[in-house]
Amino acid sequence: MTTQPRRRPRVLIVGAGFAGYQTARELSRTLRGRAEIVLLNPTDYFLYLPLLPQVSAGVLEPRRVTVSLPGTLRHVRLVLGEAGHIDLDGRRVHYTDPEGTPGDIGYDRLVLAVGSVSKLLPIPGVAEHATGFRGLPEALYLRDHITRQIELAASAADPAECTSRCTFVVVGAGYTGTEVAAHGKMFTDALVRKHPAWPEGVRPRWLLLDVADRVLPGLDRRLSDTADQVLRSRGVDVRMGTSVKESTREGVLLDTGEFVETRSLIWCVGVRPDPLVSELGLPVERGRLVVTPQLEVPGKTGVFACGDAAAVPDLHRPGEYTPMTAQHASRQGKVAARNVAASLGVGTPAPYRHSDLGFAVDLGGVKAAANPLGVPLSGVVAGAVTRGYHLAAMPGNRVRVAADWLLDAALPRQAVQLGLVRSWQVPLDTASPEVAKSGAGRGDESGPGREEE
């Protein structure tokens, strides 16, 4: 009598952001083949989001901020697809692959690390006219868009059109918005300096708006002041306590009553958890799935959640939840891996505990604002610390990123439009900012559905 080999338990991780990537990497090191680890993600790369503003400003090439999942997670099976429905009772996740083919996959342990998407506000015209900043397609589009507006402004016969095209409005003065404005102003100034037809006396105009009373409102006051000074010294029009009331094709109406003529509204007001978690019918906190300190979903054995989509109790501040930052997501991924392994009999579980080690905001050039371990830094020292931190935190491409930084310091940036991403491919109201939308119908290339046991 022959016996069938015992099937290894399957751990399914949904999402390959900071939390999902770290979960997969730590699990592969811990379990060492004791379980099948499957990673479901729409793309075959991990995106290092903190450096995305440098992609839109032409400092880094797009592939520098992406790390291959098959290339760095050798013992993890990648399934390309976007999760659409999770059957917690049947222990299956239904998804759609990049060509529109439906599929589903079963699991013994599930880790939800689906991340976040752009936060939308009920402001007329924003969804139609603004560009978000949560994925590589948006950064590529913005890089082309900025370059195109400068070139069209240079050839515009009407001075009003020239002014409109070289005016850029960034809404949201948090990490992303501050870095986008800081790098963007340097980028457009560089484009203008070497443009032979640029009209004399005209300079690109950047506005940074936020309803808060200061730049980087969630950080130490000294970091906020440093960032504010750098932005203003470059000519960025920083307006705190100000927001957009309406957006049109011709420009934006501010809540102060002023109408700013522009073709560029960049939306960086923050993020919201992926809508997928709200569709599970489980308790949520401001859209984030409620979990225990061990990152388990209460009442659902074998289901874990971490990262931006999880409301993780902050044990250092009882009654509160950990912020939605990459720093927390990465460390939660490691704890999730430990606890998943413990549920399979390897190691012991542990709660998530972590105090912020400080923050770093790259302001372009040699400027930055940082407070590693609570020590406030600015200027060249902060710039060196910030870039050193990013190189240490990246799971790959360190040499290529450093090489791009050196080349950017020594050579002028290449200002060309590649035309790879169109505006309709990066809608603001999307649950998948990591994927550029396709013009083809979903069913055009679909075949029979796939099912994995």
GROMACS .gro file of C-alpha atoms in nm:
model
  453
    1MET     CA    1   0.000   0.000   0.000
    2THR     CA    2   0.143   0.335  -0.105
    3THR     CA    3   0.083   0.646   0.096
    4GLN     CA    4   0.041   0.987  -0.057
    5PRO     CA    5   0.301   1.243   0.051
    6ARG     CA    6   0.161   1.488   0.301
    7ARG     CA    7   0.082   1.825   0.147
    8ARG     CA    8   0.273   2.114   0.291
    9PRO     CA    9   0.059   2.389   0.444
   10ARG     CA   10   0.020   2.692   0.220
   11VAL     CA   11   0.078   3.046   0.342
   12LEU     CA   12  -0.081   3.301   0.109
   13ILE     CA   13   0.036   3.663   0.133
   14VAL     CA   14  -0.179   3.920  -0.046
   15GLY     CA   15   0.021   4.230  -0.138
   16ALA     CA   16   0.394   4.292  -0.183
   17GLY     CA   17   0.439   4.635  -0.032
   18PHE     CA   18   0.663   4.696   0.268
   19ALA     CA   19   0.457   4.467   0.494
   20GLY     CA   20   0.394   4.188   0.244
   21TYR     CA   21   0.750   4.181   0.113
   22GLN     CA   22   0.901   4.158   0.461
   23THR     CA   23   0.651   3.888   0.558
   24ALA     CA   24   0.746   3.677   0.257
   25ARG     CA   25   1.119   3.726   0.306
   26GLU     CA   26   1.116   3.644   0.678
   27LEU     CA   27   0.888   3.343   0.631
   28SER     CA   28   1.112   3.194   0.364
   29ARG     CA   29   1.408   3.226   0.601
   30THR     CA   30   1.220   3.088   0.902
   31LEU     CA   31   1.020   2.800   0.757
   32ARG     CA   32   1.293   2.673   0.521
   33GLY     CA   33   1.061   2.467   0.305
   34ARG     CA   34   0.825   2.350   0.581
   35ALA     CA   35   0.540   2.536   0.408
   36GLU     CA   36   0.457   2.660   0.062
   37ILE     CA   37   0.474   3.039   0.054
   38VAL     CA   38   0.267   3.209  -0.214
   39LEU     CA   39   0.270   3.583  -0.282
   40LEU     CA   40  -0.025   3.733  -0.472
   41ASN     CA   41   0.054   4.073  -0.622
   42PRO     CA   42  -0.047   4.268  -0.936
   43THR     CA   43   0.318   4.335  -1.031
   44ASP     CA   44   0.638   4.132  -1.017
   45TYR     CA   45   0.825   4.394  -0.814
   46PHE     CA   46   0.841   4.554  -0.472
   47LEU     CA   47   0.818   4.933  -0.500
   48TYR     CA   48   1.035   5.144  -0.271
   49LEU     CA   49   0.784   5.427  -0.235
   50PRO     CA   50   1.000   5.683  -0.048
   51LEU     CA   51   1.214   5.739  -0.357
   52LEU     CA   52   0.921   5.780  -0.597
   53PRO     CA   53   0.943   6.164  -0.596
   54GLN     CA   54   1.295   6.130  -0.735
   55VAL     CA   55   1.159   5.926  -1.025
   56SER     CA   56   0.906   6.197  -1.115
   57ALA     CA   57   1.184   6.459  -1.100
   58GLY     CA   58   1.424   6.270  -1.325
   59VAL     CA   59   1.682   6.191  -1.054
   60LEU     CA   60   1.632   5.814  -1.056
   61GLU     CA   61   1.537   5.585  -1.339
   62PRO     CA   62   1.210   5.396  -1.272
   63ARG     CA   63   1.365   5.051  -1.238
   64ARG     CA   64   1.594   5.175  -0.962
   65VAL     CA   65   1.305   5.192  -0.713
   66THR     CA   66   1.168   4.850  -0.805
   67VAL     CA   67   1.304   4.525  -0.666
   68SER     CA   68   1.229   4.198  -0.845
   69LEU     CA   69   1.010   3.964  -0.640
   70PRO     CA   70   1.120   3.640  -0.815
   71GLY     CA   71   1.481   3.758  -0.805
   72THR     CA   72   1.495   3.831  -0.432
   73LEU     CA   73   1.238   3.589  -0.291
   74ARG     CA   74   1.380   3.265  -0.426
   75HIS     CA   75   1.168   3.030  -0.211
   76VAL     CA   76   0.841   3.218  -0.261
   77ARG     CA   77   0.599   3.143  -0.545
   78LEU     CA   78   0.470   3.458  -0.710
   79VAL     CA   79   0.118   3.465  -0.851
   80LEU     CA   80   0.052   3.773  -1.062
   81GLY     CA   81  -0.296   3.899  -0.992
   82GLU     CA   82  -0.516   4.147  -0.813
   83ALA     CA   83  -0.729   4.012  -0.529
   84GLY     CA   84  -1.098   4.078  -0.587
   85HIS     CA   85  -1.283   3.867  -0.331
   86ILE     CA   86  -1.172   3.680  -0.021
   87ASP     CA   87  -1.376   3.382   0.094
   88LEU     CA   88  -1.273   3.351   0.458
   89ASP     CA   89  -1.504   3.057   0.526
   90GLY     CA   90  -1.391   2.863   0.221
   91ARG     CA   91  -1.028   2.975   0.271
   92ARG     CA   92  -0.987   3.090  -0.088
   93VAL     CA   93  -0.885   3.416  -0.252
   94HIS     CA   94  -1.030   3.505  -0.591
   95TYR     CA   95  -0.817   3.723  -0.816
   96THR     CA   96  -0.776   3.852  -1.170
   97ASP     CA   97  -0.443   3.823  -1.350
   98PRO     CA   98  -0.290   4.105  -1.563
   99GLU     CA   99  -0.458   3.970  -1.877
  100GLY     CA  100  -0.803   3.966  -1.721
  101THR     CA  101  -0.820   3.593  -1.653
  102PRO     CA  102  -0.994   3.506  -1.325
  103GLY     CA  103  -0.844   3.259  -1.082
  104ASP     CA  104  -0.860   3.153  -0.720
  105ILE     CA  105  -0.620   2.999  -0.476
  106GLY     CA  106  -0.668   2.823  -0.144
  107TYR     CA  107  -0.468   2.875   0.173
  108ASP     CA  108  -0.400   2.739   0.521
  109ARG     CA  109  -0.268   3.070   0.652
  110LEU     CA  110  -0.355   3.410   0.507
  111VAL     CA  111  -0.165   3.737   0.549
  112LEU     CA  112  -0.346   4.048   0.427
  113ALA     CA  113  -0.093   4.318   0.340
  114VAL     CA  114  -0.285   4.501   0.070
  115GLY     CA  115  -0.161   4.847   0.167
  116SER     CA  116  -0.330   5.176   0.086
  117VAL     CA  117  -0.452   5.399  -0.197
  118SER     CA  118  -0.490   5.773  -0.242
  119LYS     CA  119  -0.731   5.943  -0.006
  120LEU     CA  120  -1.016   6.115  -0.188
  121LEU     CA  121  -1.209   6.417  -0.062
  122PRO     CA  122  -1.552   6.527  -0.192
  123ILE     CA  123  -1.413   6.824  -0.385
  124PRO     CA  124  -1.568   6.891  -0.729
  125GLY     CA  125  -1.337   6.814  -1.018
  126VAL     CA  126  -1.050   6.662  -0.820
  127ALA     CA  127  -1.111   6.302  -0.928
  128GLU     CA  128  -1.127   6.416  -1.293
  129HIS     CA  129  -0.834   6.657  -1.303
  130ALA     CA  130  -0.585   6.564  -1.030
  131THR     CA  131  -0.295   6.320  -1.049
  132GLY     CA  132  -0.225   6.092  -0.755
  133PHE     CA  133   0.112   5.971  -0.637
  134ARG     CA  134   0.096   5.614  -0.505
  135GLY     CA  135   0.245   5.405  -0.782
  136LEU     CA  136   0.514   5.389  -1.046
  137PRO     CA  137   0.274   5.458  -1.337
  138GLU     CA  138   0.174   5.788  -1.171
  139ALA     CA  139   0.537   5.889  -1.121
  140LEU     CA  140   0.618   5.808  -1.484
  141TYR     CA  141   0.315   6.002  -1.604
  142LEU     CA  142   0.402   6.301  -1.385
  143ARG     CA  143   0.760   6.308  -1.512
  144ASP     CA  144   0.635   6.323  -1.870
  145HIS     CA  145   0.361   6.569  -1.782
  146ILE     CA  146   0.597   6.816  -1.614
  147THR     CA  147   0.840   6.798  -1.905
  148ARG     CA  148   0.557   6.843  -2.156
  149GLN     CA  149   0.410   7.145  -1.979
  150ILE     CA  150   0.748   7.322  -1.974
  151GLU     CA  151   0.799   7.253  -2.345
  152LEU     CA  152   0.448   7.371  -2.435
  153ALA     CA  153   0.489   7.678  -2.217
  154ALA     CA  154   0.809   7.768  -2.400
  155SER     CA  155   0.630   7.763  -2.736
  156ALA     CA  156   0.304   7.928  -2.622
  157ALA     CA  157   0.222   8.253  -2.804
  158ASP     CA  158  -0.012   8.366  -2.525
  159PRO     CA  159   0.172   8.475  -2.205
  160ALA     CA  160  -0.128   8.366  -1.997
  161GLU     CA  161  -0.107   8.014  -2.139
  162CYS     CA  162   0.267   8.006  -2.070
  163THR     CA  163   0.207   8.103  -1.706
  164SER     CA  164  -0.069   7.846  -1.667
  165ARG     CA  165   0.138   7.563  -1.808
  166CYS     CA  166   0.439   7.633  -1.588
  167THR     CA  167   0.229   7.654  -1.269
  168PHE     CA  168   0.211   7.337  -1.058
  169VAL     CA  169  -0.014   7.293  -0.755
  170VAL     CA  170   0.061   7.025  -0.494
  171VAL     CA  171  -0.207   6.956  -0.234
  172GLY     CA  172  -0.084   6.797   0.087
  173ALA     CA  173   0.229   6.898   0.281
  174GLY     CA  174   0.305   6.561   0.436
  175TYR     CA  175   0.608   6.351   0.339
  176THR     CA  176   0.507   6.290  -0.021
  177GLY     CA  177   0.373   6.634  -0.106
  178THR     CA  178   0.670   6.812   0.049
  179GLU     CA  179   0.919   6.596  -0.140
  180VAL     CA  180   0.726   6.625  -0.468
  181ALA     CA  181   0.723   7.006  -0.442
  182ALA     CA  182   1.089   7.024  -0.338
  183HIS     CA  183   1.215   6.796  -0.615
  184GLY     CA  184   0.966   6.928  -0.870
  185LYS     CA  185   1.080   7.290  -0.832
  186MET     CA  186   1.442   7.188  -0.884
  187PHE     CA  187   1.344   6.980  -1.188
  188THR     CA  188   1.149   7.254  -1.365
  189ASP     CA  189   1.417   7.514  -1.289
  190ALA     CA  190   1.674   7.282  -1.447
  191LEU     CA  191   1.452   7.231  -1.754
  192VAL     CA  192   1.406   7.604  -1.797
  193ARG     CA  193   1.776   7.689  -1.762
  194LYS     CA  194   1.875   7.482  -2.064
  195HIS     CA  195   1.569   7.548  -2.281
  196PRO     CA  196   1.677   7.773  -2.570
  197ALA     CA  197   1.330   7.918  -2.633
  198TRP     CA  198   1.229   7.990  -2.274
  199PRO     CA  199   1.079   8.340  -2.240
  200GLU     CA  200   1.296   8.577  -2.041
  201GLY     CA  201   1.173   8.674  -1.695
  202VAL     CA  202   0.932   8.379  -1.657
  203ARG     CA  203   0.994   8.118  -1.387
  204PRO     CA  204   0.807   7.797  -1.312
  205ARG     CA  205   0.573   7.840  -1.018
  206TRP     CA  206   0.504   7.572  -0.756
  207LEU     CA  207   0.237   7.600  -0.488
  208LEU     CA  208   0.221   7.370  -0.186
  209LEU     CA  209  -0.114   7.373  -0.007
  210ASP     CA  210  -0.236   7.213   0.314
  211VAL     CA  211  -0.512   7.277   0.566
  212ALA     CA  212  -0.258   7.222   0.846
  213ASP     CA  213  -0.078   7.515   1.005
  214ARG     CA  214   0.270   7.399   0.900
  215VAL     CA  215   0.462   7.179   0.659
  216LEU     CA  216   0.508   6.819   0.777
  217PRO     CA  217   0.249   6.863   1.053
  218GLY     CA  218   0.307   6.516   1.199
  219LEU     CA  219   0.677   6.573   1.267
  220ASP     CA  220   0.887   6.767   1.512
  221ARG     CA  221   0.854   7.144   1.475
  222ARG     CA  222   1.223   7.181   1.393
  223LEU     CA  223   1.193   6.944   1.097
  224SER     CA  224   0.889   7.135   0.977
  225ASP     CA  225   1.075   7.464   0.997
  226THR     CA  226   1.375   7.322   0.809
  227ALA     CA  227   1.157   7.192   0.526
  228ASP     CA  228   0.961   7.516   0.511
  229GLN     CA  229   1.279   7.724   0.484
  230VAL     CA  230   1.422   7.507   0.207
  231LEU     CA  231   1.099   7.518   0.006
  232ARG     CA  232   1.062   7.895   0.034
  233SER     CA  233   1.429   7.955  -0.049
  234ARG     CA  234   1.375   7.772  -0.379
  235GLY     CA  235   1.071   7.980  -0.462
  236VAL     CA  236   0.794   7.735  -0.369
  237ASP     CA  237   0.478   7.925  -0.270
  238VAL     CA  238   0.395   7.753   0.061
  239ARG     CA  239   0.038   7.819   0.175
  240MET     CA  240  -0.072   7.660   0.498
  241GLY     CA  241  -0.434   7.671   0.613
  242THR     CA  242  -0.535   7.661   0.246
  243SER     CA  243  -0.696   7.396   0.029
  244VAL     CA  244  -0.874   7.344  -0.302
  245LYS     CA  245  -1.244   7.422  -0.328
  246GLU     CA  246  -1.288   7.313  -0.689
  247SER     CA  247  -1.076   7.187  -0.977
  248THR     CA  248  -1.142   7.252  -1.344
  249ARG     CA  249  -0.958   7.198  -1.670
  250GLU     CA  250  -0.837   7.558  -1.656
  251GLY     CA  251  -0.716   7.561  -1.295
  252VAL     CA  252  -0.808   7.533  -0.929
  253LEU     CA  253  -1.027   7.748  -0.708
  254LEU     CA  254  -0.879   7.786  -0.360
  255ASP     CA  255  -1.092   7.814  -0.048
  256THR     CA  256  -0.955   8.167  -0.012
  257GLY     CA  257  -1.145   8.264  -0.327
  258GLU     CA  258  -0.836   8.287  -0.547
  259PHE     CA  259  -0.840   8.106  -0.882
  260VAL     CA  260  -0.501   7.967  -0.989
  261GLU     CA  261  -0.468   7.892  -1.358
  262THR     CA  262  -0.282   7.564  -1.398
  263ARG     CA  263  -0.279   7.241  -1.596
  264SER     CA  264  -0.119   7.046  -1.309
  265LEU     CA  265  -0.290   6.946  -0.984
  266ILE     CA  266  -0.089   6.687  -0.788
  267TRP     CA  267  -0.287   6.517  -0.512
  268CYS     CA  268  -0.082   6.413  -0.207
  269VAL     CA  269  -0.332   6.461   0.077
  270GLY     CA  270  -0.264   6.121   0.230
  271VAL     CA  271  -0.377   5.764   0.198
  272ARG     CA  272  -0.665   5.539   0.292
  273PRO     CA  273  -0.661   5.161   0.344
  274ASP     CA  274  -0.725   4.946   0.040
  275PRO     CA  275  -1.106   4.917   0.002
  276LEU     CA  276  -1.072   4.538  -0.012
  277VAL     CA  277  -1.055   4.510   0.369
  278SER     CA  278  -1.385   4.694   0.415
  279GLU     CA  279  -1.555   4.438   0.194
  280LEU     CA  280  -1.470   4.147   0.425
  281GLY     CA  281  -1.754   4.221   0.666
  282LEU     CA  282  -1.512   4.228   0.961
  283PRO     CA  283  -1.461   4.505   1.221
  284VAL     CA  284  -1.262   4.799   1.090
  285GLU     CA  285  -1.120   5.116   1.241
  286ARG     CA  286  -1.129   5.405   0.992
  287GLY     CA  287  -1.115   5.153   0.710
  288ARG     CA  288  -0.832   4.949   0.864
  289LEU     CA  289  -0.890   4.587   0.961
  290VAL     CA  290  -0.891   4.543   1.339
  291VAL     CA  291  -0.624   4.298   1.457
  292THR     CA  292  -0.472   4.185   1.786
  293PRO     CA  293  -0.121   4.289   1.897
  294GLN     CA  294  -0.010   3.957   1.741
  295LEU     CA  295  -0.156   4.081   1.409
  296GLU     CA  296  -0.426   3.813   1.405
  297VAL     CA  297  -0.779   3.887   1.289
  298PRO     CA  298  -1.009   3.813   1.587
  299GLY     CA  299  -1.240   3.517   1.529
  300LYS     CA  300  -1.065   3.409   1.208
  301THR     CA  301  -0.811   3.138   1.281
  302GLY     CA  302  -0.506   3.152   1.058
  303VAL     CA  303  -0.580   3.500   0.921
  304PHE     CA  304  -0.330   3.780   0.984
  305ALA     CA  305  -0.309   4.142   0.864
  306CYS     CA  306  -0.034   4.403   0.872
  307GLY     CA  307   0.073   4.729   0.714
  308ASP     CA  308  -0.151   5.020   0.615
  309ALA     CA  309  -0.460   4.800   0.586
  310ALA     CA  310  -0.440   4.683   0.950
  311ALA     CA  311  -0.536   4.873   1.265
  312VAL     CA  312  -0.250   4.751   1.482
  313PRO     CA  313  -0.269   4.846   1.852
  314ASP     CA  314   0.016   5.076   1.955
  315LEU     CA  315   0.144   4.919   2.276
  316HIS     CA  316   0.354   5.228   2.347
  317ARG     CA  317   0.043   5.447   2.336
  318PRO     CA  318  -0.249   5.249   2.478
  319GLY     CA  319  -0.579   5.314   2.304
  320GLU     CA  320  -0.415   5.425   1.979
  321TYR     CA  321  -0.308   5.250   1.660
  322THR     CA  322   0.027   5.256   1.486
  323PRO     CA  323   0.058   5.517   1.208
  324MET     CA  324   0.041   5.420   0.843
  325THR     CA  325   0.413   5.448   0.763
  326ALA     CA  326   0.663   5.234   0.576
  327GLN     CA  327   0.868   5.199   0.893
  328HIS     CA  328   0.582   5.035   1.081
  329ALA     CA  329   0.474   4.827   0.781
  330SER     CA  330   0.821   4.674   0.739
  331ARG     CA  331   0.850   4.580   1.103
  332GLN     CA  332   0.495   4.449   1.119
  333GLY     CA  333   0.577   4.224   0.826
  334LYS     CA  334   0.858   4.065   1.025
  335VAL     CA  335   0.632   4.010   1.328
  336ALA     CA  336   0.357   3.869   1.106
  337ALA     CA  337   0.608   3.620   0.962
  338ARG     CA  338   0.715   3.517   1.311
  339ASN     CA  339   0.358   3.463   1.425
  340VAL     CA  340   0.253   3.276   1.112
  341ALA     CA  341   0.552   3.047   1.158
  342ALA     CA  342   0.459   2.998   1.525
  343SER     CA  343   0.106   2.897   1.420
  344LEU     CA  344   0.271   2.624   1.212
  345GLY     CA  345   0.480   2.501   1.504
  346VAL     CA  346   0.801   2.693   1.435
  347GLY     CA  347   0.909   2.937   1.705
  348THR     CA  348   0.693   3.134   1.945
  349PRO     CA  349   0.449   3.419   1.879
  350ALA     CA  350   0.511   3.779   1.986
  351PRO     CA  351   0.313   4.105   1.990
  352TYR     CA  352   0.409   4.396   1.771
  353ARG     CA  353   0.610   4.659   1.958
  354HIS     CA  354   0.804   4.935   1.792
  355SER     CA  355   0.892   5.295   1.867
  356ASP     CA  356   0.966   5.530   1.580
  357LEU     CA  357   1.340   5.556   1.518
  358GLY     CA  358   1.305   5.892   1.351
  359PHE     CA  359   1.213   6.025   1.010
  360ALA     CA  360   1.392   6.149   0.702
  361VAL     CA  361   1.254   6.380   0.434
  362ASP     CA  362   1.462   6.423   0.116
  363LEU     CA  363   1.432   6.780  -0.012
  364GLY     CA  364   1.647   6.739  -0.322
  365GLY     CA  365   2.006   6.822  -0.394
  366VAL     CA  366   2.204   6.801  -0.069
  367LYS     CA  367   1.912   6.923   0.143
  368ALA     CA  368   1.700   6.714   0.379
  369ALA     CA  369   1.530   6.720   0.717
  370ALA     CA  370   1.592   6.425   0.947
  371ASN     CA  371   1.578   6.326   1.313
  372PRO     CA  372   1.747   5.986   1.349
  373LEU     CA  373   1.691   5.857   1.703
  374GLY     CA  374   1.536   6.191   1.788
  375VAL     CA  375   1.840   6.403   1.690
  376PRO     CA  376   1.726   6.686   1.457
  377LEU     CA  377   1.948   6.738   1.153
  378SER     CA  378   1.941   6.966   0.852
  379GLY     CA  379   2.152   7.063   0.554
  380VAL     CA  380   2.425   6.845   0.407
  381VAL     CA  381   2.447   6.619   0.713
  382ALA     CA  382   2.075   6.547   0.699
  383GLY     CA  383   2.104   6.482   0.326
  384ALA     CA  384   2.379   6.227   0.379
  385VAL     CA  385   2.190   6.056   0.662
  386THR     CA  386   1.869   6.044   0.458
  387ARG     CA  387   2.030   5.886   0.155
  388GLY     CA  388   2.225   5.647   0.373
  389TYR     CA  389   1.901   5.541   0.539
  390HIS     CA  390   1.733   5.476   0.204
  391LEU     CA  391   2.025   5.269   0.079
  392ALA     CA  392   2.019   5.061   0.397
  393ALA     CA  393   1.641   5.015   0.385
  394MET     CA  394   1.623   4.909   0.019
  395PRO     CA  395   1.625   4.531  -0.032
  396GLY     CA  396   1.807   4.567  -0.363
  397ASN     CA  397   1.943   4.803  -0.634
  398ARG     CA  398   2.164   4.990  -0.386
  399VAL     CA  399   2.459   5.028  -0.621
  400ARG     CA  400   2.238   5.142  -0.910
  401VAL     CA  401   2.060   5.398  -0.691
  402ALA     CA  402   2.390   5.535  -0.562
  403ALA     CA  403   2.523   5.551  -0.919
  404ASP     CA  404   2.219   5.750  -1.032
  405TRP     CA  405   2.271   5.995  -0.745
  406LEU     CA  406   2.634   6.044  -0.846
  407LEU     CA  407   2.541   6.093  -1.211
  408ASP     CA  408   2.269   6.342  -1.117
  409ALA     CA  409   2.522   6.545  -0.919
  410ALA     CA  410   2.767   6.551  -1.210
  411LEU     CA  411   2.553   6.562  -1.524
  412PRO     CA  412   2.239   6.747  -1.639
  413ARG     CA  413   1.916   6.549  -1.627
  414GLN     CA  414   1.772   6.403  -1.944
  415ALA     CA  415   1.450   6.585  -2.025
  416VAL     CA  416   1.250   6.381  -2.274
  417GLN     CA  417   0.893   6.257  -2.286
  418LEU     CA  418   0.871   5.881  -2.316
  419GLY     CA  419   0.494   5.876  -2.355
  420LEU     CA  420   0.463   5.539  -2.182
  421VAL     CA  421   0.171   5.634  -1.956
  422ARG     CA  422  -0.129   5.848  -2.050
  423SER     CA  423  -0.345   6.049  -1.812
  424TRP     CA  424  -0.647   5.818  -1.848
  425GLN     CA  425  -0.430   5.525  -1.739
  426VAL     CA  426  -0.367   5.674  -1.394
  427PRO     CA  427  -0.708   5.781  -1.257
  428LEU     CA  428  -0.704   5.924  -0.907
  429ASP     CA  429  -1.000   5.713  -0.797
  430THR     CA  430  -0.844   5.369  -0.821
  431ALA     CA  431  -0.784   5.080  -0.584
  432SER     CA  432  -0.477   4.974  -0.787
  433PRO     CA  433  -0.235   5.267  -0.827
  434GLU     CA  434   0.048   5.022  -0.897
  435VAL     CA  435  -0.107   4.919  -1.230
  436ALA     CA  436  -0.160   5.144  -1.532
  437LYS     CA  437  -0.511   5.097  -1.671
  438SER     CA  438  -0.549   4.922  -2.003
  439GLY     CA  439  -0.766   5.042  -2.287
  440ALA     CA  440  -0.864   4.687  -2.376
  441GLY     CA  441  -1.170   4.531  -2.218
  442ARG     CA  442  -1.117   4.289  -1.933
  443GLY     CA  443  -1.269   4.007  -2.127
  444ASP     CA  444  -1.073   4.061  -2.448
  445GLU     CA  445  -0.789   3.828  -2.357
  446SER     CA  446  -0.953   3.617  -2.091
  447GLY     CA  447  -0.978   3.246  -2.114
  448PRO     CA  448  -1.109   2.977  -1.882
  449GLY     CA  449  -1.074   3.051  -1.514
  450ARG     CA  450  -0.793   2.893  -1.318
  451GLU     CA  451  -0.828   2.716  -0.987
  452GLU     CA  452  -0.546   2.609  -0.759
  453GLU     CA  453  -0.592   2.342  -0.498
   0.00000   0.00000   0.00000
